[in-house]
Short mmCIF file of C-alpha atoms and ligand atoms in Angstrom, two decimals:
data_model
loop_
_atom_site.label_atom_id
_atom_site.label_comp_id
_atom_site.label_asym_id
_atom_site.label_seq_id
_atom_site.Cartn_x
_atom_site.Cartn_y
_atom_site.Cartn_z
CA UNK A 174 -40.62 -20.32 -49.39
CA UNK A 175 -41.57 -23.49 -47.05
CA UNK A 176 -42.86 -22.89 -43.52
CA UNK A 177 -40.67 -25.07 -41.11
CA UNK A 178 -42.29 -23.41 -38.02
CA UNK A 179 -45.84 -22.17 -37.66
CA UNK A 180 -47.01 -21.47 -34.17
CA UNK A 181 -50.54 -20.98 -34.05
CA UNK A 182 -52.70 -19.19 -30.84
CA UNK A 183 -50.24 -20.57 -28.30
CA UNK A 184 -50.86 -20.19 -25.03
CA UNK A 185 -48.74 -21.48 -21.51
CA UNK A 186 -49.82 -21.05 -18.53
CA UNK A 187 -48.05 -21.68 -15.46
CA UNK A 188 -50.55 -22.55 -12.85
CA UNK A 189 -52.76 -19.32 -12.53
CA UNK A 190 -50.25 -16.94 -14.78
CA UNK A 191 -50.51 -16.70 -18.80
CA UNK A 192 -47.08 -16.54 -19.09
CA UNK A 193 -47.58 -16.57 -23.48
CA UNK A 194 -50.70 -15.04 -24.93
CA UNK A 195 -52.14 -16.10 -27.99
CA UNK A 196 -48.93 -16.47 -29.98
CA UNK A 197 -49.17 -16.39 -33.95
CA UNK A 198 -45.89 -16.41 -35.92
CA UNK A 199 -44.46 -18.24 -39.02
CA UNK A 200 -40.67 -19.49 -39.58
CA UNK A 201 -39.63 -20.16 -43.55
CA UNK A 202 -37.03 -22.25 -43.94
CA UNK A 203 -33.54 -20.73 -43.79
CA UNK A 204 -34.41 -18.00 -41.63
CA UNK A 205 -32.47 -16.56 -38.69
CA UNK A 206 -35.48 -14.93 -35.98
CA UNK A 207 -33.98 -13.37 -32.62
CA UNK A 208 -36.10 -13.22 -29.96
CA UNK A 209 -35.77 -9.90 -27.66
CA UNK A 210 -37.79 -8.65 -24.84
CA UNK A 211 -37.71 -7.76 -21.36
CA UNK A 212 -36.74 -10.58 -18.73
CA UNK A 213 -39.77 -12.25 -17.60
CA UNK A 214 -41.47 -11.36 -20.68
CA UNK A 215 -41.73 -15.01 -21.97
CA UNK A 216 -38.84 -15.27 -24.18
CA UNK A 217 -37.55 -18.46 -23.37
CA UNK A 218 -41.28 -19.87 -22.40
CA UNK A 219 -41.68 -19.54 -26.14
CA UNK A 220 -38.52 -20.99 -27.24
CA UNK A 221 -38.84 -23.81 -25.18
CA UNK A 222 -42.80 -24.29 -26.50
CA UNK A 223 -41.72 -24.23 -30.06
CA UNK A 224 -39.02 -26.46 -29.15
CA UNK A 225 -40.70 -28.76 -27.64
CA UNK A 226 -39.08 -28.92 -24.59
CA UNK A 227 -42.47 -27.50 -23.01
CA UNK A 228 -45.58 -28.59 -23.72
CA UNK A 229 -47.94 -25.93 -24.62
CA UNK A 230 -51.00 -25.11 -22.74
CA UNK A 231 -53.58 -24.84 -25.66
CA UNK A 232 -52.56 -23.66 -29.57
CA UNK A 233 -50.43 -25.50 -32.05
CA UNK A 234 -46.84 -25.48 -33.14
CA UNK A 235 -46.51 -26.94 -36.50
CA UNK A 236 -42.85 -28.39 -37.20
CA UNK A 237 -42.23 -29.55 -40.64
CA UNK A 238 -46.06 -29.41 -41.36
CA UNK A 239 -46.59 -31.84 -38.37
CA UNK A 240 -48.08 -31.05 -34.85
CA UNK A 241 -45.75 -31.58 -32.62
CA UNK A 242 -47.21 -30.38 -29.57
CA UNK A 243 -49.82 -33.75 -29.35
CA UNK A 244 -46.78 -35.77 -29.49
CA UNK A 245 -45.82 -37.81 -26.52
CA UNK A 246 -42.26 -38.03 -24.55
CA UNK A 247 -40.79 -40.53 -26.66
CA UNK A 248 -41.76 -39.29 -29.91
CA UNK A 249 -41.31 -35.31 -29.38
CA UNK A 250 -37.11 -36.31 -28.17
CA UNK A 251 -36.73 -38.21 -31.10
CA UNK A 252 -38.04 -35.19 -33.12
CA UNK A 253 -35.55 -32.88 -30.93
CA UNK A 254 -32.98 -35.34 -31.35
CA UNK A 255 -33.06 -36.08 -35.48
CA UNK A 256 -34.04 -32.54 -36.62
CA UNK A 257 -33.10 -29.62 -33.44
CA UNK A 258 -30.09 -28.59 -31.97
CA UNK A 259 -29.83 -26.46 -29.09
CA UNK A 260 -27.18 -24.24 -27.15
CA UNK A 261 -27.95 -22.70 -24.01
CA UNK A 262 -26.33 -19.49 -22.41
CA UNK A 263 -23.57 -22.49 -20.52
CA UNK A 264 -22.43 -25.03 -22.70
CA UNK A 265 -23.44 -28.54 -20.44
CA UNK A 266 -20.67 -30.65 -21.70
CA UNK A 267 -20.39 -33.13 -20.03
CA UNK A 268 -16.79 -33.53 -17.49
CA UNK A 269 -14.63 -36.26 -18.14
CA UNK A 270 -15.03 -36.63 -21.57
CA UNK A 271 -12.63 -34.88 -24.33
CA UNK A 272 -14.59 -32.36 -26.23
CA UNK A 273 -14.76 -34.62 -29.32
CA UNK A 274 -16.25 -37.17 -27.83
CA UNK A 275 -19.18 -34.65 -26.36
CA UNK A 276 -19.90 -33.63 -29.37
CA UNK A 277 -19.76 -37.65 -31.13
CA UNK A 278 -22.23 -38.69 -28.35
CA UNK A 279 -25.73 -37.16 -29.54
CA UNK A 280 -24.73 -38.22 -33.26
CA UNK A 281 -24.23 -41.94 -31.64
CA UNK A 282 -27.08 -41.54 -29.96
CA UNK A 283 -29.57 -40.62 -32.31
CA UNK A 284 -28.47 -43.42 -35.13
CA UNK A 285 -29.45 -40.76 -37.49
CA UNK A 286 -25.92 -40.98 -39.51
CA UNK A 287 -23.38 -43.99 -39.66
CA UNK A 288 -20.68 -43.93 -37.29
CA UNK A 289 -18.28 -43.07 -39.79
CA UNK A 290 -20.63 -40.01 -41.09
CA UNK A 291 -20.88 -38.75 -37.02
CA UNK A 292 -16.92 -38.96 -36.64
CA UNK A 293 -16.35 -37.13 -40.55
CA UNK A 294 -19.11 -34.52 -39.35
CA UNK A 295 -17.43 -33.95 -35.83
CA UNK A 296 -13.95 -33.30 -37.41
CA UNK A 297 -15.43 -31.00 -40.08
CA UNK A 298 -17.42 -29.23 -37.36
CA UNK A 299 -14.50 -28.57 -34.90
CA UNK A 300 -11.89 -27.47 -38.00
CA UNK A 301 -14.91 -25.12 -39.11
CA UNK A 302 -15.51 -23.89 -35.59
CA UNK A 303 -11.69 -23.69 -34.80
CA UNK A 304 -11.62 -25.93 -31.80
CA UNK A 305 -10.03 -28.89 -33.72
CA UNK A 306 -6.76 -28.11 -32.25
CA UNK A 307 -8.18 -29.07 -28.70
CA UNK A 308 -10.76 -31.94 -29.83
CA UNK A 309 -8.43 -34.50 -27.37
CA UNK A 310 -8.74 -31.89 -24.29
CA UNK A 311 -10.74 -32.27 -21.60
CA UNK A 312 -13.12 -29.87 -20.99
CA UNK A 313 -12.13 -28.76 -17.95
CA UNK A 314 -8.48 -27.63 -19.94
CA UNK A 315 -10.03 -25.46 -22.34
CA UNK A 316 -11.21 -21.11 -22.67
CA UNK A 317 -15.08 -20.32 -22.04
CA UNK A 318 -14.91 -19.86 -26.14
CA UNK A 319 -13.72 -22.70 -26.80
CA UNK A 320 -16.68 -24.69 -24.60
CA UNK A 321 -19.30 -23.07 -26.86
CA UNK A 322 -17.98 -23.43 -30.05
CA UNK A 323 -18.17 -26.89 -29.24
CA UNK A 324 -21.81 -26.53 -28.27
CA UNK A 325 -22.32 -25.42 -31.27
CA UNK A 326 -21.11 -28.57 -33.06
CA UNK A 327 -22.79 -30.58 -30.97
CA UNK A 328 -25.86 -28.77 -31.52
CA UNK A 329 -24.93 -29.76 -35.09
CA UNK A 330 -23.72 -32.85 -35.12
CA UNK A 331 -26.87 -34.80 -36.37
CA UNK A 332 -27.42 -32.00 -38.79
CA UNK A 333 -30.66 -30.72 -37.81
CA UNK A 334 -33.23 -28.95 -39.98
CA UNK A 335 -33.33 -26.26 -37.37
CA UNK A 336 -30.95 -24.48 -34.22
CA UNK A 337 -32.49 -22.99 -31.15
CA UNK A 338 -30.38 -20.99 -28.74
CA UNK A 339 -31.43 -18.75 -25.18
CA UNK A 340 -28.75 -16.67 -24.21
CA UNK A 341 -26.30 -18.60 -26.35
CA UNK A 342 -23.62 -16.04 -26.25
CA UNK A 343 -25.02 -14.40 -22.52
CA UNK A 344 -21.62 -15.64 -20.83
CA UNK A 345 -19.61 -14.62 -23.22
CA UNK A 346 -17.76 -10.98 -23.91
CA UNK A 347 -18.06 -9.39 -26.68
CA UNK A 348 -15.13 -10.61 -28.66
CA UNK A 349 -15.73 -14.44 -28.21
CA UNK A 350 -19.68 -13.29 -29.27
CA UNK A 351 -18.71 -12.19 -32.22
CA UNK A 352 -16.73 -15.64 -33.12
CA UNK A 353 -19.92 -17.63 -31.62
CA UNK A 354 -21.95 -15.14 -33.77
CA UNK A 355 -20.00 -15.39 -36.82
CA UNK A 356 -20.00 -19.37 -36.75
CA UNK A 357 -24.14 -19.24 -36.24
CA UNK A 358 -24.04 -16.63 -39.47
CA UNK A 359 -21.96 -19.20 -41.20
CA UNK A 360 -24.59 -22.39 -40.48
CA UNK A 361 -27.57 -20.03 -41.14
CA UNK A 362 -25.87 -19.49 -44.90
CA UNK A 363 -25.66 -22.92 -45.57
CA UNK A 364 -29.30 -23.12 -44.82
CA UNK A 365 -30.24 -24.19 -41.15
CA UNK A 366 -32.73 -21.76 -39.48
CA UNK A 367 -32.66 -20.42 -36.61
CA UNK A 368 -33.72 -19.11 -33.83
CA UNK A 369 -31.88 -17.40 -30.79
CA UNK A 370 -33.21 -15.38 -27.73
CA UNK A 371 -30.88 -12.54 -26.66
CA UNK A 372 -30.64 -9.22 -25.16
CA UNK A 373 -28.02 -8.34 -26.97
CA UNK A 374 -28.97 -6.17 -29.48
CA UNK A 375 -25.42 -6.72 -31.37
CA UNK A 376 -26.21 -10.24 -31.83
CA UNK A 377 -29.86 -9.56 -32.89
CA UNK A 378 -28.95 -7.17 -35.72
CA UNK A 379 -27.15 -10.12 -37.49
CA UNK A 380 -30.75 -11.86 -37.95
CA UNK A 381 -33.12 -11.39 -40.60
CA UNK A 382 -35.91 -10.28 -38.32
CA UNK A 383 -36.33 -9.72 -34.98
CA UNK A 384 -39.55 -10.11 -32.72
CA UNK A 385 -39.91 -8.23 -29.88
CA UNK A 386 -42.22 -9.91 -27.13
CA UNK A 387 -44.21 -8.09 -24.29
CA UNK A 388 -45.96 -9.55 -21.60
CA UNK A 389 -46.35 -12.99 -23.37
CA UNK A 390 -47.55 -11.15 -26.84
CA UNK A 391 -45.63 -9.96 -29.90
CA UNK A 392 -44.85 -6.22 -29.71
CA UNK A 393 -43.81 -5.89 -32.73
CA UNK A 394 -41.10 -7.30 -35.07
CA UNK A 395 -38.07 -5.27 -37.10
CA UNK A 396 -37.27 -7.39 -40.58
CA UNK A 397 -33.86 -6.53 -41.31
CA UNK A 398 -33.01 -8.93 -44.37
CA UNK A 399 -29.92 -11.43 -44.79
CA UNK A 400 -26.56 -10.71 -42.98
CA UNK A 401 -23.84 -10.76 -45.11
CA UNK A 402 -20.93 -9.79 -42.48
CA UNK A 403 -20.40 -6.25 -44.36
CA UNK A 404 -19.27 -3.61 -41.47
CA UNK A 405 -20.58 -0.70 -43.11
CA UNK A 406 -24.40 -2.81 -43.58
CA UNK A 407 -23.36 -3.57 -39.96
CA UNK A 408 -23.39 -0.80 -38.21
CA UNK A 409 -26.32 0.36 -40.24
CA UNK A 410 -28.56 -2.79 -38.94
CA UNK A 411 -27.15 -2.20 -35.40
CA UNK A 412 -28.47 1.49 -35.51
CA UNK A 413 -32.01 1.04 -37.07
CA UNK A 414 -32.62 -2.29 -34.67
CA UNK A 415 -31.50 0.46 -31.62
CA UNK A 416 -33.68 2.84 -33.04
CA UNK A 417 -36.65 0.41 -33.30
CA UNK A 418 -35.89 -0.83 -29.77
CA UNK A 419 -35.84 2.23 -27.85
CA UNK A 420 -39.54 2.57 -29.61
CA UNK A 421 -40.63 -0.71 -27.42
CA UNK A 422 -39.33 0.98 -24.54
CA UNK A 423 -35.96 -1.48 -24.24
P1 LIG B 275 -37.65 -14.58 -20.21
O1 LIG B 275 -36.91 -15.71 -20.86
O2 LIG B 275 -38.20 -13.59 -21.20
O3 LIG B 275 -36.85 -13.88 -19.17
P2 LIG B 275 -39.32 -16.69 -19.12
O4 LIG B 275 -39.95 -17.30 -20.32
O5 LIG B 275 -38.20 -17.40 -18.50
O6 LIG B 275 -38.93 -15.18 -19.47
O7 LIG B 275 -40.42 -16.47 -18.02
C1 LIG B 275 -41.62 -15.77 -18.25
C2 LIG B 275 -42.47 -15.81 -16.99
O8 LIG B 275 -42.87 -17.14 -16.71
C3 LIG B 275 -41.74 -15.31 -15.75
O9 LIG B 275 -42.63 -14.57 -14.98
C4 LIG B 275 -41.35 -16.59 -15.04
O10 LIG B 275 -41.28 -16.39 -13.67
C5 LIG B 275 -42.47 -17.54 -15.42
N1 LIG B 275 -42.03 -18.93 -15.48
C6 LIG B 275 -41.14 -19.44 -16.36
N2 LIG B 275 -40.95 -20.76 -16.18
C7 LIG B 275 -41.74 -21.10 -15.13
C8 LIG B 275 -42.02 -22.33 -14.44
N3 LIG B 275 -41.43 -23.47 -14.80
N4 LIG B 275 -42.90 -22.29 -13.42
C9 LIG B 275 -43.52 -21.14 -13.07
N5 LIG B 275 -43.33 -19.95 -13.68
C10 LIG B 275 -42.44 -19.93 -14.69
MG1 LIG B 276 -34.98 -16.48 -20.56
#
């Protein structure tokens, strides 16, 4: 099993406050991690560190094998632009374009793929995701559903090695989370890891582990194996991660 992700003694400070302690964790390729904790414990501090979106204070976050917390501006968006893909707990689609054409723009933008590629990809994305139906709307015409589904393909559109969500189905209720959920599932099985912050402990117990942070340090983690969308497994992964968080006081 290759690492992709190997955070080693990271620390971030935020002027006088250690916000994340001495952080040591490994990601193999493929994985699905969820990220849980109280708020202000650090949660998306870390994601965003990892991410690179944040620089960390001291420690080292291997991506790939490389170091990507030395790398400057330029370099570290190009990384987060040809290999990550991110959705955030509100889509940020941008108004007055059609919701094809927000999630065409990254895959333009990076030059990763040939136009043609970005345009089959986008299509294939949106009939897998079930938005294809409203790829012409604007986004101002479509459900709250429908606006992260297509965060999701834009998060996918360059096909990225990896997925990062906070709070990616935290506006949501709980019907349209499962369909979010199921379609993250789905990308996870074809072989993209990933890793989501949530509090929601039904959208944790469809990863195969979950860490549990505390005052910037891991707690404790829960490994709960592959999801395979089996109710009866289902229920039983929901009750043992419930179990295990009521132990760290959640
Ligand atoms: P979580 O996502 O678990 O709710 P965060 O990672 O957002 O927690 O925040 C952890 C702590 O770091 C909080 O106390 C928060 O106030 C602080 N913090 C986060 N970002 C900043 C920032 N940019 N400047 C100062 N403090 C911050
Ligand atoms: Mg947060």
């Amino acid at each position: 099993m290759k690492t992709i992700v190997d955070v080693e003694n990271l620390c971030k400070n935020f002027e006088d406050t250690q916000v994340l302690n001495n952080i040591n964790f490994k990601v193999v390729e493929g994985e699905f991690i969820a990220i849980m904790g109280q708020s202000g414990s650090g949660k998306s501090t870390l994601l965003y560190s990892i991410s690179g979106m944040d620089r960390p204070t001291s420690g080292n976050v291997l991506f790939c094998g490389k170091d990507i917390s030395k790398l400057d501006d330029e370099k570290m968006s190009e990384v987060r632009l040809m290999q990550m893909g991110f959705i955030f707990q509100h889509s940020y689609l941008l108004k007055n374009l059609s919701i094809r054409d927000n999630i065409i723009l990254p895959g333009f933008k990076s030059g990763k793929l040939s136009r043609e590629q970005v345009n089959q990809n986008a299509e294939a994305l949106m009939v897998k995701t079930g938005i294809a139906s409203v790829a012409d709307h604007d986004i101002k015409m479509v459900s709250g559903g429908q606006l992260q589904r297509a965060a999701v393909c834009r998060a996918l559109i360059n096909q990225p090695d990896i997925l990062f969500g906070d709070e990616p189905t935290g506006a949501l209720n709980s019907s349209t989370t499962r369909e979010v959920m199921d379609i993250i599932n789905a990308v996870n099985t074809e072989g993209t890891t990933v890793i989501i912050v949530t509090h929601d402990a039904k959208v944790a117990a469809r990863a195969d582990r979950v860490i549990f942070l505390m005052d910037g340090n891991i707690h404790d983690e829960l490994k709960l194996g592959k999801y395979d969308g089996d109710e009866k497994k289902k229920s039983y992964r929901e009750k043992s991660l419930y179990e295990w968080l009521e132990k760290q006081g959640f």
